[in-house]
PDB file of C-alpha atoms in Angstrom:
ATOM      1  CA  MET A 299       0.000   0.000   0.000  1.00 54.00           C
ATOM      2  CA  ILE A 300       1.285   3.486  -0.860  1.00 59.00           C
ATOM      3  CA  ALA A 301       0.446   6.464   1.342  1.00 59.00           C
ATOM      4  CA  ARG A 302      -0.903   9.491  -0.419  1.00 71.00           C
ATOM      5  CA  ALA A 303       0.577  12.924   0.178  1.00 82.00           C
ATOM      6  CA  PRO A 304      -0.368  14.544   3.492  1.00 91.00           C
ATOM      7  CA  GLU A 305      -3.170  17.061   3.704  1.00 91.00           C
ATOM      8  CA  GLN A 306      -2.310  20.511   5.050  1.00 95.00           C
ATOM      9  CA  VAL A 307      -5.013  21.132   7.645  1.00 95.00           C
ATOM     10  CA  SER A 308      -5.901  23.433  10.512  1.00 96.00           C
ATOM     11  CA  VAL A 309      -6.816  21.773  13.809  1.00 96.00           C
ATOM     12  CA  PRO A 310      -8.511  23.263  16.894  1.00 93.00           C
ATOM     13  CA  ALA A 311      -6.347  23.542  19.994  1.00 92.00           C
ATOM     14  CA  GLY A 312      -7.737  25.211  23.085  1.00 81.00           C
ATOM     15  CA  GLY A 313      -9.306  28.264  21.498  1.00 88.00           C
ATOM     16  CA  VAL A 314      -6.762  28.623  18.689  1.00 95.00           C
ATOM     17  CA  SER A 315      -6.054  26.765  15.457  1.00 97.00           C
ATOM     18  CA  LEU A 316      -2.753  25.087  14.666  1.00 98.00           C
ATOM     19  CA  ALA A 317      -1.359  24.150  11.277  1.00 98.00           C
ATOM     20  CA  ALA A 318      -0.832  20.421  10.804  1.00 98.00           C
ATOM     21  CA  ARG A 319      -0.104  17.718   8.267  1.00 98.00           C
ATOM     22  CA  TYR A 320      -2.572  14.849   8.176  1.00 97.00           C
ATOM     23  CA  TRP A 321      -2.436  11.381   6.662  1.00 95.00           C
ATOM     24  CA  PRO A 322      -5.974   9.917   6.959  1.00 90.00           C
ATOM     25  CA  GLY A 323      -4.993   6.250   6.834  1.00 80.00           C
ATOM     26  CA  THR A 324      -7.484   3.656   5.639  1.00 74.00           C
ATOM     27  CA  PRO A 325     -11.082   3.061   6.764  1.00 63.00           C
ATOM     28  CA  ALA A 326     -10.253  -0.568   7.563  1.00 57.00           C
ATOM     29  CA  GLY A 327      -7.376   0.377   9.867  1.00 60.00           C
ATOM     30  CA  THR A 328      -8.023  -0.548  13.500  1.00 73.00           C
ATOM     31  CA  ALA A 329      -4.729   0.488  15.083  1.00 89.00           C
ATOM     32  CA  ALA A 330      -4.651   3.682  17.118  1.00 95.00           C
ATOM     33  CA  PRO A 331      -3.838   6.866  15.193  1.00 96.00           C
ATOM     34  CA  VAL A 332      -0.406   8.384  15.626  1.00 98.00           C
ATOM     35  CA  LEU A 333       0.308  11.913  16.862  1.00 98.00           C
ATOM     36  CA  LEU A 334       3.818  13.193  16.058  1.00 98.00           C
ATOM     37  CA  VAL A 335       5.341  16.010  18.115  1.00 98.00           C
ATOM     38  CA  HIS A 336       8.347  17.879  16.716  1.00 98.00           C
ATOM     39  CA  GLY A 337      11.277  19.250  18.678  1.00 98.00           C
ATOM     40  CA  LEU A 338      12.242  22.797  19.578  1.00 98.00           C
ATOM     41  CA  ALA A 339      12.408  25.238  16.643  1.00 98.00           C
ATOM     42  CA  ALA A 340      11.382  22.460  14.221  1.00 98.00           C
ATOM     43  CA  ASN A 341       8.133  21.955  12.317  1.00 98.00           C
ATOM     44  CA  ALA A 342       5.635  19.254  11.376  1.00 98.00           C
ATOM     45  CA  ARG A 343       7.326  18.511   8.043  1.00 98.00           C
ATOM     46  CA  VAL A 344      10.311  16.883   9.756  1.00 98.00           C
ATOM     47  CA  TRP A 345       8.025  13.916  10.467  1.00 98.00           C
ATOM     48  CA  GLU A 346       7.204  13.191   6.823  1.00 97.00           C
ATOM     49  CA  PRO A 347       9.864  10.451   6.417  1.00 97.00           C
ATOM     50  CA  VAL A 348       8.394   8.668   9.473  1.00 97.00           C
ATOM     51  CA  ALA A 349       4.729   9.355   8.761  1.00 97.00           C
ATOM     52  CA  ALA A 350       4.843   8.030   5.192  1.00 95.00           C
ATOM     53  CA  PRO A 351       5.480   4.352   6.066  1.00 95.00           C
ATOM     54  CA  LEU A 352       3.017   4.502   8.969  1.00 95.00           C
ATOM     55  CA  ALA A 353       0.316   5.915   6.695  1.00 93.00           C
ATOM     56  CA  ALA A 354       1.187   3.402   3.981  1.00 91.00           C
ATOM     57  CA  ALA A 355       0.419   0.665   6.510  1.00 91.00           C
ATOM     58  CA  GLY A 356      -3.026   2.187   7.092  1.00 91.00           C
ATOM     59  CA  ARG A 357      -2.428   4.343  10.172  1.00 93.00           C
ATOM     60  CA  ALA A 358      -3.985   7.769  10.502  1.00 95.00           C
ATOM     61  CA  VAL A 359      -1.146  10.166  11.327  1.00 97.00           C
ATOM     62  CA  LEU A 360      -1.151  13.804  12.445  1.00 98.00           C
ATOM     63  CA  ALA A 361       1.926  16.024  12.795  1.00 98.00           C
ATOM     64  CA  VAL A 362       1.176  19.415  14.339  1.00 98.00           C
ATOM     65  CA  ASP A 363       3.073  22.700  14.067  1.00 98.00           C
ATOM     66  CA  LEU A 364       3.167  23.699  17.724  1.00 98.00           C
ATOM     67  CA  ARG A 365       2.609  27.323  18.749  1.00 98.00           C
ATOM     68  CA  GLY A 366       5.361  29.554  17.412  1.00 98.00           C
ATOM     69  CA  HIS A 367       6.565  26.959  14.897  1.00 98.00           C
ATOM     70  CA  GLY A 368       6.058  26.369  11.182  1.00 97.00           C
ATOM     71  CA  GLY A 369       2.596  27.333   9.991  1.00 97.00           C
ATOM     72  CA  SER A 370       1.612  28.103  13.601  1.00 98.00           C
ATOM     73  CA  ALA A 371       4.357  30.713  14.020  1.00 97.00           C
ATOM     74  CA  GLY A 372       1.803  33.468  14.522  1.00 96.00           C
ATOM     75  CA  VAL A 373      -0.263  31.662  17.159  1.00 97.00           C
ATOM     76  CA  PRO A 374       0.347  33.456  20.482  1.00 96.00           C
ATOM     77  CA  ASP A 375       1.265  31.873  23.791  1.00 96.00           C
ATOM     78  CA  PRO A 376      -1.070  32.450  26.723  1.00 95.00           C
ATOM     79  CA  PRO A 377       0.433  35.034  29.096  1.00 93.00           C
ATOM     80  CA  ASP A 378       2.621  33.739  31.929  1.00 89.00           C
ATOM     81  CA  SER A 379       2.290  30.155  30.762  1.00 94.00           C
ATOM     82  CA  ASP A 380       4.623  27.170  30.623  1.00 97.00           C
ATOM     83  CA  PRO A 381       5.123  26.253  26.933  1.00 97.00           C
ATOM     84  CA  ILE A 382       5.386  22.518  27.654  1.00 98.00           C
ATOM     85  CA  LEU A 383       2.114  22.439  29.594  1.00 98.00           C
ATOM     86  CA  VAL A 384       0.394  24.602  26.974  1.00 97.00           C
ATOM     87  CA  ALA A 385       1.563  22.337  24.138  1.00 98.00           C
ATOM     88  CA  ALA A 386       0.372  19.204  25.959  1.00 98.00           C
ATOM     89  CA  ARG A 387      -3.051  20.794  26.523  1.00 97.00           C
ATOM     90  CA  ASP A 388      -3.216  21.916  22.903  1.00 98.00           C
ATOM     91  CA  LEU A 389      -2.567  18.366  21.700  1.00 98.00           C
ATOM     92  CA  ALA A 390      -5.155  16.930  24.067  1.00 98.00           C
ATOM     93  CA  TRP A 391      -7.699  19.397  22.708  1.00 97.00           C
ATOM     94  CA  THR A 392      -6.759  18.461  19.149  1.00 97.00           C
ATOM     95  CA  CYS A 393      -7.294  14.755  19.849  1.00 97.00           C
ATOM     96  CA  THR A 394     -10.716  15.524  21.305  1.00 96.00           C
ATOM     97  CA  SER A 395     -11.663  17.614  18.283  1.00 94.00           C
ATOM     98  CA  LEU A 396     -10.729  14.725  15.975  1.00 94.00           C
ATOM     99  CA  GLY A 397     -12.683  12.215  18.046  1.00 94.00           C
ATOM    100  CA  TRP A 398      -9.513  10.323  18.981  1.00 95.00           C
ATOM    101  CA  SER A 399     -10.043   8.597  22.316  1.00 96.00           C
ATOM    102  CA  ARG A 400      -6.852   6.478  22.102  1.00 97.00           C
ATOM    103  CA  VAL A 401      -3.702   7.622  20.342  1.00 98.00           C
ATOM    104  CA  VAL A 402      -0.040   6.696  19.998  1.00 98.00           C
ATOM    105  CA  VAL A 403       2.172   9.716  20.674  1.00 98.00           C
ATOM    106  CA  ALA A 404       5.770  10.093  19.493  1.00 98.00           C
ATOM    107  CA  GLY A 405       7.849  13.119  20.423  1.00 98.00           C
ATOM    108  CA  HIS A 406      11.376  14.188  19.625  1.00 98.00           C
ATOM    109  CA  SER A 407      13.632  16.071  22.076  1.00 98.00           C
ATOM    110  CA  TRP A 408      11.550  18.984  23.474  1.00 98.00           C
ATOM    111  CA  GLY A 409       8.587  17.287  21.836  1.00 98.00           C
ATOM    112  CA  ALA A 410       9.371  14.152  23.859  1.00 98.00           C
ATOM    113  CA  ASN A 411       8.929  16.159  27.052  1.00 98.00           C
ATOM    114  CA  ILE A 412       5.562  17.353  25.718  1.00 98.00           C
ATOM    115  CA  ALA A 413       4.531  13.818  24.734  1.00 98.00           C
ATOM    116  CA  LEU A 414       5.540  12.557  28.183  1.00 98.00           C
ATOM    117  CA  GLN A 415       3.530  15.324  29.859  1.00 98.00           C
ATOM    118  CA  LEU A 416       0.482  14.409  27.785  1.00 98.00           C
ATOM    119  CA  ALA A 417       0.805  10.701  28.633  1.00 98.00           C
ATOM    120  CA  ALA A 418       1.204  11.449  32.337  1.00 98.00           C
ATOM    121  CA  ASP A 419      -1.718  13.886  32.472  1.00 98.00           C
ATOM    122  CA  LEU A 420      -4.103  11.815  30.329  1.00 98.00           C
ATOM    123  CA  PRO A 421      -3.182   8.126  30.644  1.00 98.00           C
ATOM    124  CA  HIS A 422      -6.617   7.121  29.309  1.00 97.00           C
ATOM    125  CA  LEU A 423      -5.818   8.903  26.020  1.00 98.00           C
ATOM    126  CA  VAL A 424      -2.286   7.715  25.252  1.00 98.00           C
ATOM    127  CA  ALA A 425      -2.183   4.097  24.098  1.00 97.00           C
ATOM    128  CA  GLY A 426       1.535   4.085  23.334  1.00 98.00           C
ATOM    129  CA  LEU A 427       4.443   6.469  23.777  1.00 98.00           C
ATOM    130  CA  ALA A 428       7.708   6.891  21.878  1.00 98.00           C
ATOM    131  CA  LEU A 429      10.319   9.207  23.381  1.00 98.00           C
ATOM    132  CA  ILE A 430      12.942   9.989  20.757  1.00 98.00           C
ATOM    133  CA  ASP A 431      16.173  11.220  22.334  1.00 98.00           C
ATOM    134  CA  GLY A 432      14.332  13.213  24.958  1.00 98.00           C
ATOM    135  CA  GLY A 433      11.934  12.995  27.862  1.00 98.00           C
ATOM    136  CA  TRP A 434      14.325  11.543  30.414  1.00 97.00           C
ATOM    137  CA  ARG A 435      17.291  13.798  31.320  1.00 95.00           C
ATOM    138  CA  PRO A 436      16.314  17.077  33.039  1.00 94.00           C
ATOM    139  CA  TYR A 437      17.971  20.217  31.716  1.00 95.00           C
ATOM    140  CA  ALA A 438      18.643  21.149  35.342  1.00 94.00           C
ATOM    141  CA  GLU A 439      21.134  18.256  35.438  1.00 94.00           C
ATOM    142  CA  ARG A 440      22.824  19.321  32.213  1.00 94.00           C
ATOM    143  CA  PHE A 441      23.232  23.026  32.959  1.00 96.00           C
ATOM    144  CA  THR A 442      23.860  24.997  36.158  1.00 95.00           C
ATOM    145  CA  ASP A 443      21.170  27.610  35.505  1.00 95.00           C
ATOM    146  CA  PRO A 444      18.723  28.789  32.787  1.00 94.00           C
ATOM    147  CA  HIS A 445      21.190  31.422  31.547  1.00 95.00           C
ATOM    148  CA  THR A 446      23.832  28.769  30.887  1.00 96.00           C
ATOM    149  CA  ALA A 447      21.248  26.561  29.211  1.00 95.00           C
ATOM    150  CA  TRP A 448      20.273  29.408  26.903  1.00 96.00           C
ATOM    151  CA  ARG A 449      23.865  30.311  26.098  1.00 95.00           C
ATOM    152  CA  ARG A 450      24.611  26.705  25.136  1.00 95.00           C
ATOM    153  CA  MET A 451      21.362  25.945  23.308  1.00 95.00           C
ATOM    154  CA  ALA A 452      20.487  29.259  21.636  1.00 95.00           C
ATOM    155  CA  PRO A 453      19.971  29.127  17.848  1.00 94.00           C
ATOM    156  CA  PRO A 454      22.905  30.092  15.614  1.00 92.00           C
ATOM    157  CA  ASP A 455      23.295  33.598  14.217  1.00 92.00           C
ATOM    158  CA  LEU A 456      22.169  33.475  10.576  1.00 92.00           C
ATOM    159  CA  THR A 457      23.520  36.897   9.637  1.00 90.00           C
ATOM    160  CA  GLY A 458      25.083  36.665   6.181  1.00 91.00           C
ATOM    161  CA  TRP A 459      23.722  33.179   5.488  1.00 94.00           C
ATOM    162  CA  THR A 460      21.557  32.273   2.510  1.00 93.00           C
ATOM    163  CA  LEU A 461      19.260  29.293   2.108  1.00 94.00           C
ATOM    164  CA  PRO A 462      21.723  27.520  -0.232  1.00 95.00           C
ATOM    165  CA  ASP A 463      24.444  28.057   2.389  1.00 95.00           C
ATOM    166  CA  VAL A 464      22.325  26.384   5.060  1.00 96.00           C
ATOM    167  CA  ARG A 465      21.313  23.550   2.731  1.00 97.00           C
ATOM    168  CA  GLU A 466      24.948  22.835   1.853  1.00 97.00           C
ATOM    169  CA  THR A 467      25.972  22.870   5.512  1.00 97.00           C
ATOM    170  CA  LEU A 468      23.131  20.554   6.505  1.00 97.00           C
ATOM    171  CA  ALA A 469      23.898  18.117   3.687  1.00 97.00           C
ATOM    172  CA  GLY A 470      27.567  18.062   4.644  1.00 97.00           C
ATOM    173  CA  ALA A 471      26.826  17.469   8.314  1.00 96.00           C
ATOM    174  CA  HIS A 472      24.193  14.791   7.630  1.00 97.00           C
ATOM    175  CA  PRO A 473      25.197  12.879   4.487  1.00 95.00           C
ATOM    176  CA  ASP A 474      22.695  10.092   5.150  1.00 94.00           C
ATOM    177  CA  TRP A 475      19.663  12.384   5.349  1.00 97.00           C
ATOM    178  CA  SER A 476      17.199  12.252   2.470  1.00 97.00           C
ATOM    179  CA  ASP A 477      16.308  15.304   0.386  1.00 96.00           C
ATOM    180  CA  THR A 478      12.921  15.259   2.138  1.00 96.00           C
ATOM    181  CA  ALA A 479      14.633  15.471   5.525  1.00 97.00           C
ATOM    182  CA  LEU A 480      16.850  18.343   4.388  1.00 97.00           C
ATOM    183  CA  GLU A 481      13.998  20.359   2.904  1.00 97.00           C
ATOM    184  CA  ALA A 482      11.825  19.778   5.971  1.00 97.00           C
ATOM    185  CA  THR A 483      14.593  21.109   8.195  1.00 98.00           C
ATOM    186  CA  LEU A 484      15.077  24.153   5.971  1.00 97.00           C
ATOM    187  CA  ALA A 485      11.378  24.879   6.526  1.00 97.00           C
ATOM    188  CA  ASN A 486      12.334  25.888  10.085  1.00 98.00           C
ATOM    189  CA  LEU A 487      13.558  29.125   8.477  1.00 97.00           C
ATOM    190  CA  GLU A 488      11.741  31.993   6.826  1.00 95.00           C
ATOM    191  CA  GLN A 489      13.393  33.614   3.814  1.00 93.00           C
ATOM    192  CA  HIS A 490      12.829  37.323   3.192  1.00 91.00           C
ATOM    193  CA  PRO A 491      12.701  38.895  -0.301  1.00 90.00           C
ATOM    194  CA  ASP A 492      16.260  40.173   0.125  1.00 89.00           C
ATOM    195  CA  GLY A 493      17.481  36.611   0.778  1.00 86.00           C
ATOM    196  CA  THR A 494      18.077  37.034   4.507  1.00 90.00           C
ATOM    197  CA  LEU A 495      16.895  34.330   6.874  1.00 95.00           C
ATOM    198  CA  ARG A 496      15.320  34.125  10.282  1.00 94.00           C
ATOM    199  CA  PRO A 497      13.984  31.221  12.334  1.00 96.00           C
ATOM    200  CA  ARG A 498      10.201  30.948  12.378  1.00 97.00           C
ATOM    201  CA  LEU A 499      10.426  30.526  16.161  1.00 98.00           C
ATOM    202  CA  THR A 500      11.355  33.946  17.517  1.00 97.00           C
ATOM    203  CA  ILE A 501      14.290  34.411  19.866  1.00 96.00           C
ATOM    204  CA  ARG A 502      12.013  35.382  22.750  1.00 97.00           C
ATOM    205  CA  ARG A 503       9.833  32.319  22.339  1.00 97.00           C
ATOM    206  CA  HIS A 504      12.867  30.076  21.877  1.00 98.00           C
ATOM    207  CA  HIS A 505      14.254  31.461  25.149  1.00 97.00           C
ATOM    208  CA  ASP A 506      10.944  30.803  26.927  1.00 97.00           C
ATOM    209  CA  ARG A 507      11.011  27.183  25.775  1.00 98.00           C
ATOM    210  CA  ILE A 508      14.587  26.626  26.904  1.00 97.00           C
ATOM    211  CA  THR A 509      13.544  27.987  30.303  1.00 96.00           C
ATOM    212  CA  SER A 510      10.595  25.586  30.382  1.00 96.00           C
ATOM    213  CA  LEU A 511      12.948  22.685  29.637  1.00 96.00           C
ATOM    214  CA  PHE A 512      15.167  23.772  32.526  1.00 95.00           C
ATOM    215  CA  THR A 513      12.248  23.688  34.972  1.00 95.00           C
ATOM    216  CA  HIS A 514      10.534  20.583  33.570  1.00 97.00           C
ATOM    217  CA  GLN A 515      11.051  17.452  35.665  1.00 96.00           C
ATOM    218  CA  PRO A 516      10.409  14.347  33.547  1.00 98.00           C
ATOM    219  CA  ARG A 517      11.370  11.989  36.375  1.00 96.00           C
ATOM    220  CA  GLN A 518       8.302  13.146  38.293  1.00 97.00           C
ATOM    221  CA  LEU A 519       6.125  12.048  35.374  1.00 98.00           C
ATOM    222  CA  HIS A 520       7.488   8.608  34.509  1.00 98.00           C
ATOM    223  CA  HIS A 521       5.575   6.749  37.216  1.00 96.00           C
ATOM    224  CA  ARG A 522       2.294   8.351  36.053  1.00 98.00           C
ATOM    225  CA  VAL A 523       2.513   6.864  32.546  1.00 98.00           C
ATOM    226  CA  ARG A 524       0.380   3.752  32.045  1.00 98.00           C
ATOM    227  CA  CYS A 525       1.063   2.746  28.448  1.00 98.00           C
ATOM    228  CA  ARG A 526       3.809   0.864  26.642  1.00 98.00           C
ATOM    229  CA  THR A 527       6.769   3.228  26.122  1.00 98.00           C
ATOM    230  CA  LEU A 528       9.755   3.075  23.798  1.00 98.00           C
ATOM    231  CA  LEU A 529      12.833   5.173  24.537  1.00 98.00           C
ATOM    232  CA  LEU A 530      14.896   5.686  21.388  1.00 98.00           C
ATOM    233  CA  ALA A 531      18.354   6.929  22.359  1.00 98.00           C
ATOM    234  CA  ALA A 532      20.957   8.336  20.000  1.00 96.00           C
ATOM    235  CA  ASP A 533      23.795   7.434  22.363  1.00 85.00           C
ATOM    236  CA  ASP A 534      25.268   3.952  22.593  1.00 84.00           C
ATOM    237  CA  PRO A 535      25.479   3.255  25.418  1.00 91.00           C
ATOM    238  CA  PRO A 536      22.631   5.614  26.345  1.00 93.00           C
ATOM    239  CA  HIS A 537      23.016   8.165  29.104  1.00 94.00           C
ATOM    240  CA  PRO A 538      22.263   6.567  32.509  1.00 95.00           C
ATOM    241  CA  SER A 539      19.175   8.769  32.841  1.00 96.00           C
ATOM    242  CA  ALA A 540      17.605   6.870  29.932  1.00 97.00           C
ATOM    243  CA  GLY A 541      18.053   3.593  31.784  1.00 97.00           C
ATOM    244  CA  ASP A 542      16.628   5.156  34.933  1.00 97.00           C
ATOM    245  CA  ALA A 543      13.580   6.293  32.958  1.00 98.00           C
ATOM    246  CA  ALA A 544      13.102   2.852  31.427  1.00 97.00           C
ATOM    247  CA  SER A 545      13.154   1.368  34.929  1.00 97.00           C
ATOM    248  CA  ALA A 546      10.717   3.929  36.316  1.00 97.00           C
ATOM    249  CA  LEU A 547       8.208   3.638  33.484  1.00 98.00           C
ATOM    250  CA  PRO A 548       5.792   0.723  34.064  1.00 94.00           C
ATOM    251  CA  ASP A 549       6.244  -0.931  30.638  1.00 97.00           C
ATOM    252  CA  ALA A 550       9.249   0.390  28.756  1.00 98.00           C
ATOM    253  CA  GLU A 551      11.970  -0.660  26.355  1.00 98.00           C
ATOM    254  CA  LEU A 552      15.189   1.269  25.755  1.00 98.00           C
ATOM    255  CA  ILE A 553      16.505   1.076  22.185  1.00 97.00           C
ATOM    256  CA  ALA A 554      19.987   2.441  21.460  1.00 96.00           C
ATOM    257  CA  PHE A 555      21.052   3.546  17.990  1.00 96.00           C
ATOM    258  CA  PRO A 556      24.788   3.036  17.400  1.00 92.00           C
ATOM    259  CA  ASP A 557      26.183   6.028  15.504  1.00 92.00           C
ATOM    260  CA  GLY A 558      22.841   7.735  16.037  1.00 95.00           C
ATOM    261  CA  GLU A 559      22.342  11.475  15.756  1.00 96.00           C
ATOM    262  CA  HIS A 560      19.986  13.508  17.901  1.00 97.00           C
ATOM    263  CA  ASP A 561      17.527  13.716  14.971  1.00 98.00           C
ATOM    264  CA  LEU A 562      16.948   9.972  14.757  1.00 98.00           C
ATOM    265  CA  HIS A 563      13.644  10.480  12.951  1.00 98.00           C
ATOM    266  CA  LEU A 564      15.508  12.167  10.097  1.00 98.00           C
ATOM    267  CA  GLN A 565      18.546   9.875  10.107  1.00 98.00           C
ATOM    268  CA  TYR A 566      16.724   6.538  10.457  1.00 98.00           C
ATOM    269  CA  PRO A 567      13.064   7.245   9.620  1.00 98.00           C
ATOM    270  CA  ASP A 568      12.191   3.680   8.619  1.00 97.00           C
ATOM    271  CA  ARG A 569      13.562   2.256  11.859  1.00 97.00           C
ATOM    272  CA  VAL A 570      11.798   4.894  13.929  1.00 98.00           C
ATOM    273  CA  ALA A 571       8.529   4.274  12.062  1.00 98.00           C
ATOM    274  CA  ALA A 572       8.876   0.507  12.584  1.00 97.00           C
ATOM    275  CA  ALA A 573       9.293   1.042  16.311  1.00 98.00           C
ATOM    276  CA  ILE A 574       6.242   3.311  16.516  1.00 98.00           C
ATOM    277  CA  ALA A 575       4.208   0.825  14.473  1.00 96.00           C
ATOM    278  CA  HIS A 576       4.482  -1.717  17.292  1.00 94.00           C
ATOM    279  CA  LEU A 577       2.684   0.644  19.702  1.00 96.00           C
ATOM    280  CA  GLY A 578      -1.055   0.874  20.112  1.00 83.00           C
TER     281      GLY A 578
END
């Protein structure tokens, strides 16, 4: 079976609408739909290499541009809110609007923290969980304070760069990425008529999300998850915190990717899709 191209849709999310890419699956499909949650400063298109084989197997798949990202770049954040909690609530609202009462959720990096939060808050909703190189090691253990976290994790300065420059750099750094993966990553940037670039996620909102990662405590959520969980780690051996998470989660498997990069879903999309396909 061959999956058709995704539909560009707008989905309700707690009083706002978010841009998303939707693969409807097949009417005969009985497996739970899959919700894909991108990482910080990314966009829904980065999931296309993973979504395609899932949809080809009959799964309904939805990849959402979270607030401030991709086609949802203009959607505001609620005042004085935690971006991780807001994103988890947005996704819960989206599932309700679609009539999805059971869903498999896969999140990458920052998106893994969001997926974990959703699974912990609504265990009746999440039928399976995939945490892709995220959702287990607190930022507070990696950095001494939020300022240090921001200084280390802030986006690069794109002054003087053009889109071909970025494409060439990405292709050189990730020779095994497909053209689809490269173009999806380039969609994180907005190109102005004069050729200059800027990230779709603004600096202020990027900073707010780094701060939320610093304060988020995934270890306090692991015991609240009730579904089967896969932890896909780019390190081999994985960081000890991944093993701790696998032990704390009630039904979990830790899968290490030798020579893996942080963006496992772009480097090994077929393997990531195969892992997700066993959930739900």
